[in-house]
Short mmCIF file of C-alpha atoms in Angstrom, two decimals:
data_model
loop_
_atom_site.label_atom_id
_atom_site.label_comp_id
_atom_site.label_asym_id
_atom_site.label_seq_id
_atom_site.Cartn_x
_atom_site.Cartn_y
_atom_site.Cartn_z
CA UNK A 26 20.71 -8.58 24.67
CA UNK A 27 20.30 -11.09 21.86
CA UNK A 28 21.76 -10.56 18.62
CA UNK A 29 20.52 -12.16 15.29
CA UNK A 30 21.31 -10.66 11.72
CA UNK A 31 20.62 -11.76 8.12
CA UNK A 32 21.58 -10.47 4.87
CA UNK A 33 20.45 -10.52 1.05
CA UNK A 34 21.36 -9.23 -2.30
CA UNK A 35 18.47 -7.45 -4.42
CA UNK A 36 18.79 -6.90 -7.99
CA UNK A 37 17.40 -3.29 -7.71
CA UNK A 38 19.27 -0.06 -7.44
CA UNK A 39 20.44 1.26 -3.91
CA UNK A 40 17.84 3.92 -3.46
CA UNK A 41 14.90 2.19 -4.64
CA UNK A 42 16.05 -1.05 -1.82
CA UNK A 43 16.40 2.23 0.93
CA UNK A 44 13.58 3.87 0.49
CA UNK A 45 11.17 1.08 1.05
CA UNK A 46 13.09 -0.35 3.71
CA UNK A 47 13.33 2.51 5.76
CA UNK A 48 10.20 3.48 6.02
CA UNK A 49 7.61 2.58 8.60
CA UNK A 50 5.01 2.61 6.40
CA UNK A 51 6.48 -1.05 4.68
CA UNK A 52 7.46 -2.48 7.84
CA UNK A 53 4.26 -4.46 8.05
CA UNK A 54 4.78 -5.74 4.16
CA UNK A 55 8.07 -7.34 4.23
CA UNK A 56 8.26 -8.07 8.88
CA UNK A 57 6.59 -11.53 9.52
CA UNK A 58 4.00 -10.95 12.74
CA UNK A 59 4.48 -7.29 12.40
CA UNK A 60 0.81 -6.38 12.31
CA UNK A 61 1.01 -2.26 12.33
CA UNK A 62 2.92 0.38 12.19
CA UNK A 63 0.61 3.36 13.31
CA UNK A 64 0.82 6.99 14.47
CA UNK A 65 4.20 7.39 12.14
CA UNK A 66 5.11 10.81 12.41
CA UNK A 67 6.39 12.88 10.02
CA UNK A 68 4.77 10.60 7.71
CA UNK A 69 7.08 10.92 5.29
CA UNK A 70 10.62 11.78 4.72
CA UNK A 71 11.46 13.50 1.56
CA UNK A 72 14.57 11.99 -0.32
CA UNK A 73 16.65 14.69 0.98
CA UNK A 74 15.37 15.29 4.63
CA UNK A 75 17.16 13.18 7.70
CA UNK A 76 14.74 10.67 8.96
CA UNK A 77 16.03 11.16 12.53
CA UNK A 78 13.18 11.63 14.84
CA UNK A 79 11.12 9.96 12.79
CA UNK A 80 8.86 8.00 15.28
CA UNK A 81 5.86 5.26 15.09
CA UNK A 82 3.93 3.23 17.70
CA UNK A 83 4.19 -0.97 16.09
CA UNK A 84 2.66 -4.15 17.64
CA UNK A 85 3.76 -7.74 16.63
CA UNK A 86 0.71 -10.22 17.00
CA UNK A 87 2.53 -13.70 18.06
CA UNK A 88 0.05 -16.89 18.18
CA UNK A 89 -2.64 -14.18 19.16
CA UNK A 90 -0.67 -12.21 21.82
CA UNK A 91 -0.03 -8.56 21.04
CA UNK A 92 3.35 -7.13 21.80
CA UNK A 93 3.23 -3.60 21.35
CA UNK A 94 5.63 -0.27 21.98
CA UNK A 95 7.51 2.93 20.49
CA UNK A 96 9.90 3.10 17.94
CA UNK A 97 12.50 6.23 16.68
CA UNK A 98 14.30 6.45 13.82
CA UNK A 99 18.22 7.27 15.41
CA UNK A 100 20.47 7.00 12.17
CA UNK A 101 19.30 7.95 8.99
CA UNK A 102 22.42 8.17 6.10
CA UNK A 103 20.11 7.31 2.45
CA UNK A 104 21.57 5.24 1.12
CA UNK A 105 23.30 3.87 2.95
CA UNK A 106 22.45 2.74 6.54
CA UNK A 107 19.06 3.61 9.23
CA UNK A 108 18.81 2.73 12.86
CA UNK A 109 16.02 2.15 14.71
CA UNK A 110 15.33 1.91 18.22
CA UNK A 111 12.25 0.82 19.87
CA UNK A 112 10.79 0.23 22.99
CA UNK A 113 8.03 -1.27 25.17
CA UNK A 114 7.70 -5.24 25.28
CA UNK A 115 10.59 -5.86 23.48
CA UNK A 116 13.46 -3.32 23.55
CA UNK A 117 15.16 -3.62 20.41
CA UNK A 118 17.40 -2.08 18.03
CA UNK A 119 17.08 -2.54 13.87
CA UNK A 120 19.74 -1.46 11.78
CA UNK A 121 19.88 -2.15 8.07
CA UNK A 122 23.01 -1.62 6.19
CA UNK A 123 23.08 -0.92 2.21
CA UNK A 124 26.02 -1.94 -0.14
CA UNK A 125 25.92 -1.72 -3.87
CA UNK A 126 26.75 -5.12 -5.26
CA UNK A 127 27.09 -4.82 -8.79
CA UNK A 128 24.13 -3.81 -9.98
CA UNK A 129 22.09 -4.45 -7.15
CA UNK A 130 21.96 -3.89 -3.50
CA UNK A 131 23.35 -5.91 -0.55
CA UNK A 132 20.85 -5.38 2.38
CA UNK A 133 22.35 -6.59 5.53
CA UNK A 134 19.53 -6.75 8.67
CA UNK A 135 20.76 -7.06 12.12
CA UNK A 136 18.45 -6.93 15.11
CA UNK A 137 19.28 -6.49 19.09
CA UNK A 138 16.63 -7.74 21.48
CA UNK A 139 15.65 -7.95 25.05
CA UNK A 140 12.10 -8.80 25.83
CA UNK A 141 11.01 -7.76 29.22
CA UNK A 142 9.69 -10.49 31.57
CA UNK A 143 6.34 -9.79 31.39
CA UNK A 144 6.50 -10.54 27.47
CA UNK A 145 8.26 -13.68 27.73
CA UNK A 146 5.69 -14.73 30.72
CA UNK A 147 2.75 -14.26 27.36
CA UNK A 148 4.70 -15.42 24.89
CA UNK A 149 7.12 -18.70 25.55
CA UNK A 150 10.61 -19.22 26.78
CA UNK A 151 13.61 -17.29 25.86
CA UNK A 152 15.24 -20.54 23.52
CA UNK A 153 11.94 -20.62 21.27
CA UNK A 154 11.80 -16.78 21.21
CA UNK A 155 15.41 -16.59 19.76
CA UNK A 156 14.90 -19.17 17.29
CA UNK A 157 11.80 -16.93 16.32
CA UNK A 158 14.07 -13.72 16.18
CA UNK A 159 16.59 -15.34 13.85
CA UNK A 160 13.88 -16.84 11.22
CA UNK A 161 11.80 -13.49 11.52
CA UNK A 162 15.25 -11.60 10.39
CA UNK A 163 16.20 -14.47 7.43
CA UNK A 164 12.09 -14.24 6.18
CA UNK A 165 12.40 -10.36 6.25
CA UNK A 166 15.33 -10.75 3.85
CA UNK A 167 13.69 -13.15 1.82
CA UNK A 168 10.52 -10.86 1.56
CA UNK A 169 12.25 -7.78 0.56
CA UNK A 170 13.84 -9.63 -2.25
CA UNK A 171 10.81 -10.63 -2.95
CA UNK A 172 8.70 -7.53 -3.00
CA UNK A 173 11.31 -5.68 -4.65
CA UNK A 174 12.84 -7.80 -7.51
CA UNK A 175 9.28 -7.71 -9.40
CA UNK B 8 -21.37 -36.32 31.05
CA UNK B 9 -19.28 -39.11 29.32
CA UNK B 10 -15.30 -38.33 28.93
CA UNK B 11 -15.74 -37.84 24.92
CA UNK B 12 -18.23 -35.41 25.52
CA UNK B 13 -16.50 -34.00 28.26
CA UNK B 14 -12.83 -33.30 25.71
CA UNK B 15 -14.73 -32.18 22.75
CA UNK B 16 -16.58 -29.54 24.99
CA UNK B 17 -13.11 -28.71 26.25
CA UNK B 18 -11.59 -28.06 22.69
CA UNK B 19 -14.48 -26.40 21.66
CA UNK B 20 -14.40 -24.16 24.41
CA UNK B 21 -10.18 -23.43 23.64
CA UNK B 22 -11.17 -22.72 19.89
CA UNK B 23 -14.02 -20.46 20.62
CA UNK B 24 -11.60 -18.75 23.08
CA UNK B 25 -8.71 -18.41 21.02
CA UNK B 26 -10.52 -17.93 17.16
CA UNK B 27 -13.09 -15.55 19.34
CA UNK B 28 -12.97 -14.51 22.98
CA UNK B 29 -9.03 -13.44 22.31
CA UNK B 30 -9.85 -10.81 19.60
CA UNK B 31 -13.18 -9.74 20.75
CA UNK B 32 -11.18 -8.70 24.00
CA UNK B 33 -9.08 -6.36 22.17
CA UNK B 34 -12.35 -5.47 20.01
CA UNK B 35 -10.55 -7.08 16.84
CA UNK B 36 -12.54 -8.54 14.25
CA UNK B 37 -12.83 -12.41 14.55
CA UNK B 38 -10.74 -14.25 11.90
CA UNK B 39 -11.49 -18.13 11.77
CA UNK B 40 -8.82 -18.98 8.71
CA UNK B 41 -7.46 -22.72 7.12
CA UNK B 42 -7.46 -25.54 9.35
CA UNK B 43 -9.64 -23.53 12.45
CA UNK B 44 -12.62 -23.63 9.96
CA UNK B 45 -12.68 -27.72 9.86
CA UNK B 46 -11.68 -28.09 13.45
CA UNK B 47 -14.39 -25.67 14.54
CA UNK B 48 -16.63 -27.73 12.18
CA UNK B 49 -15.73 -31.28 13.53
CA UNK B 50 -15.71 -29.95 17.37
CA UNK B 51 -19.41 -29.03 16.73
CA UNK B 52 -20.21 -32.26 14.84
CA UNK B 53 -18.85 -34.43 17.29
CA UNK B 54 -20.87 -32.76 20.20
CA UNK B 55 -23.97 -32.93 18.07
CA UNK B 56 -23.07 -36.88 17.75
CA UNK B 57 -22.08 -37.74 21.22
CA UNK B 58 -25.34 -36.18 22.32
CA UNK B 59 -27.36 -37.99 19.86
CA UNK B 60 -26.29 -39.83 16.52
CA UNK B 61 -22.65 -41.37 16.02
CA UNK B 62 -23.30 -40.42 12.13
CA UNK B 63 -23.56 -36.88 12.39
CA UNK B 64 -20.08 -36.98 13.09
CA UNK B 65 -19.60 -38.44 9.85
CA UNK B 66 -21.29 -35.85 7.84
CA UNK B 67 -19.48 -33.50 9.99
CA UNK B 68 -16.29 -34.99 8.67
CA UNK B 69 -17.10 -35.01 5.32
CA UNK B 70 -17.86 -30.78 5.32
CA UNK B 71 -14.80 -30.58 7.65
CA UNK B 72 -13.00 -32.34 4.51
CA UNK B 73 -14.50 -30.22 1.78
CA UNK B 74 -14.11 -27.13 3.85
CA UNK B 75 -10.45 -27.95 4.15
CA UNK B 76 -10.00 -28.30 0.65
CA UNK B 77 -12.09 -24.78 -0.16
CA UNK B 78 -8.87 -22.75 1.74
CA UNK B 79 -11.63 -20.96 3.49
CA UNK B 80 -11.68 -17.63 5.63
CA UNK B 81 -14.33 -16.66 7.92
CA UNK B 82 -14.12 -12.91 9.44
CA UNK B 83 -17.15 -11.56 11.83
CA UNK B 84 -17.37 -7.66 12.26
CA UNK B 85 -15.78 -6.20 9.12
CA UNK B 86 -17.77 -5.08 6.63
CA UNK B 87 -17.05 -6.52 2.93
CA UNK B 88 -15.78 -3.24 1.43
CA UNK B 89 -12.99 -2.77 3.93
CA UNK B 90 -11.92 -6.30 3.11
CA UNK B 91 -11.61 -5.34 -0.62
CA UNK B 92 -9.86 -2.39 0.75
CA UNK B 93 -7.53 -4.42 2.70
CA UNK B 94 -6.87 -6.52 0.46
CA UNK B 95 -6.14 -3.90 -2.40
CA UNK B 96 -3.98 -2.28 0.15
CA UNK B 97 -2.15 -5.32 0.83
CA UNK B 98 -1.67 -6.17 -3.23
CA UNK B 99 0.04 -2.46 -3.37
CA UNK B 100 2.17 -2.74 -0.67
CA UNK B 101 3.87 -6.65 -1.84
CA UNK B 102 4.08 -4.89 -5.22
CA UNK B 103 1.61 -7.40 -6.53
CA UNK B 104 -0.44 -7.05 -9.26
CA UNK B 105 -4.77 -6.89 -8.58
CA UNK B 106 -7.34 -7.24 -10.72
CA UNK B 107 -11.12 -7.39 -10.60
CA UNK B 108 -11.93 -10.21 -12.82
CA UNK B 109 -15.97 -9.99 -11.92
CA UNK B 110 -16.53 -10.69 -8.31
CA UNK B 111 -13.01 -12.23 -8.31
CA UNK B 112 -9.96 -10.56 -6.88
CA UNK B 113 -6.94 -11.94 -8.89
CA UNK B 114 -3.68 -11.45 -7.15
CA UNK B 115 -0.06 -11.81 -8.80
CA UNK B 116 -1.99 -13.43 -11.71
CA UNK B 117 -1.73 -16.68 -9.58
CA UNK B 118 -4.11 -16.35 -6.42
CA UNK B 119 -7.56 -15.77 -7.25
CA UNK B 120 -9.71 -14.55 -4.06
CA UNK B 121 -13.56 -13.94 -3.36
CA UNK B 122 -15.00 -12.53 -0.64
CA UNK B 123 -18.96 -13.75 0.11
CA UNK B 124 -21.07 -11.61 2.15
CA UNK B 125 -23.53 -14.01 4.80
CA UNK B 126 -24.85 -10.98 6.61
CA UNK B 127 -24.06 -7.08 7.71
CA UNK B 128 -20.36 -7.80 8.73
CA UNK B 129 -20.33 -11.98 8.19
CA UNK B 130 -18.37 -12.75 5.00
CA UNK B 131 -16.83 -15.63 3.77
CA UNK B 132 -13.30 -15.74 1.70
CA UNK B 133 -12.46 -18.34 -0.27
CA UNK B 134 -8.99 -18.60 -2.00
CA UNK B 135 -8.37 -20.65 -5.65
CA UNK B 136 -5.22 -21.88 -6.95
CA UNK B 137 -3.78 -21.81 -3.48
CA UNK B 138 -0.66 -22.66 -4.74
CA UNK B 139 -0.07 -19.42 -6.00
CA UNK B 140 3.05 -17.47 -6.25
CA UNK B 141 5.41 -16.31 -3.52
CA UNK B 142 4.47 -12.98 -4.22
CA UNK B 143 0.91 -13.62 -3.83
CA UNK B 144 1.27 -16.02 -0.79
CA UNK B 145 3.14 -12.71 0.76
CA UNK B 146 -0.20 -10.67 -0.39
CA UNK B 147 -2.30 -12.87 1.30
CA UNK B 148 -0.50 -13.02 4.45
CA UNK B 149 -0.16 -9.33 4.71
CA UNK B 150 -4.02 -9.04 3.34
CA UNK B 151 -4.51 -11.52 7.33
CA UNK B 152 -2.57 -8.58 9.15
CA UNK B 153 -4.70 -6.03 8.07
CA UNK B 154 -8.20 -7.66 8.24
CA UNK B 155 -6.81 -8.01 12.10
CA UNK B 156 -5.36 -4.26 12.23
CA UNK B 157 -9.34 -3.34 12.21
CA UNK B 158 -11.41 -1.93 15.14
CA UNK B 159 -14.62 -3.17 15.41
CA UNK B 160 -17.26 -0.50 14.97
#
């Protein structure tokens, strides 16, 4: 598995940087080449409710080729860290970690990835897809700061 | 058939494949955005001039230019209202601010966008101030994912 992680501060309170991280429903906002997010069931998770179990069908669009497969929420501690694991052309694992900093939020991002052979076969070589894996993790940073220091 | 004719036919064939045949596969809408819209421009210019006057390529390179400069869109088989109601939901989700100014969508106060209907599901979008702010750069690119999350009907 390949390992590539990223982190940012965001001058926003702990909660507010959780909640729209967390859920599926953003993914496609701040995740360069996510496309969708669909089929996210329970829709929502209350501010008190575990997210575990929380599950979504996503596909990444890549110069026109479609990766798609499953994803489940497997930690869920507001505020503080969620997990999630996904499978199906890319088996992968998210997990975003929250620190108060001051009087903002320290978001650190860390993705695990294997893509299965067939993937690669559509989409390059393993090198370019790595270097992909690390910028996609440093822009979702950036866009989260973005989005959420408005 | 003479080797110019033969390459231009060739890259007109890989756009029209990857801009069309790719999408309509998955029955996605087609989505023909920034430098495809020249290229696809100049490719049919340049076969129209090979096969008869050298200076239709020229005029084909002159609206290749001015299309270049326009920052144009061109999406086949979505109507206009569910681009509006992409691109509202895409202005909600980036937390930037949208405003109807007319038949101008202004985004983050920087990015102003219109959307020009050419037939049922034919439109053209056209972006000003490209140079607008991060935030409305982000818009925009999430405004792409969605046109492309669409189904044709």
């Amino acid at each position: 598995m390949s390992k590539v992680q990223s982190s940012v501060i965001i001058d926003k309170p702990i909660e507010e940087v959780f909640d729209y991280a967390a859920s599926p429903h953003n993914g496609p906002a701040f995740i360069p080449n996510l496309n969708e997010n669909a089929n996210i069931t329970p829709a929502k998770v209350g501010d008190h409710d575990s997210g575990v179990g929380q599950t979504f069908d996503w596909r990444f669009n890549m110069a026109g080729v479609d990766l798609r497969g499953k994803a489940e929420v497997t930690e869920y501690d507001r505020p503080n860290r969620v997990k999630i694991a996904s499978t199906g052309d890319s088996d992968s694992s998210w997990t975003y970690t929250f620190e108060k900093e001051g009087n903002g939020t320290k978001v650190n991002i860390g993705l695990e990835y294997e893509f299965s052979e067939n993937a690669l076969k559509r989409l390059a070589n393993k090198v370019v897809v790595d270097k992909l894996a690390q910028k996609t993790c440093e822009q979702m940073a950036e866009n989260l700061k973005l989005i959420l220091e408005s | 058939m003479n080797i110019s004719l033969l390459i231009t036919t060739i890259l007109l064939l890989l756009l029209i494949g990857y801009f069309a045949i790719l999408p309509l596969s998955k029955k996605r809408p087609v989505l023909i955005k920034n430098i495809g819209v020249p290229l696809f421009t100049l490719t049919i210019f340049g076969i129209a001039a090979l096969l008869s006057y050298l200076f239709i390529f020229w005029i084909g390179v002159s609206i290749a230019l001015c299309l270049y400069f326009m920052c144009l869109w061109i999406v086949f088989g979505v109507t206009k209202d569910k681009l509006a109601e992409a691109l509202q939901k895409a202005t909600v989700m980036t937390r930037a601010s949208f405003e109807i100014d007319g038949k101008i969508y202004l985004i983050d106060g920087s990015m102003r966008i219109g959307i020009s209907n050419l037939g049922k599901k034919t439109n053209f979008i056209y972006f000003r101030n490209k140079n607008g702010s991060k935030r409305a750069n982000l818009a925009k690119e999430v405004f792409r994912k969605f046109i492309q999350n669409y189904f044709l009907e």
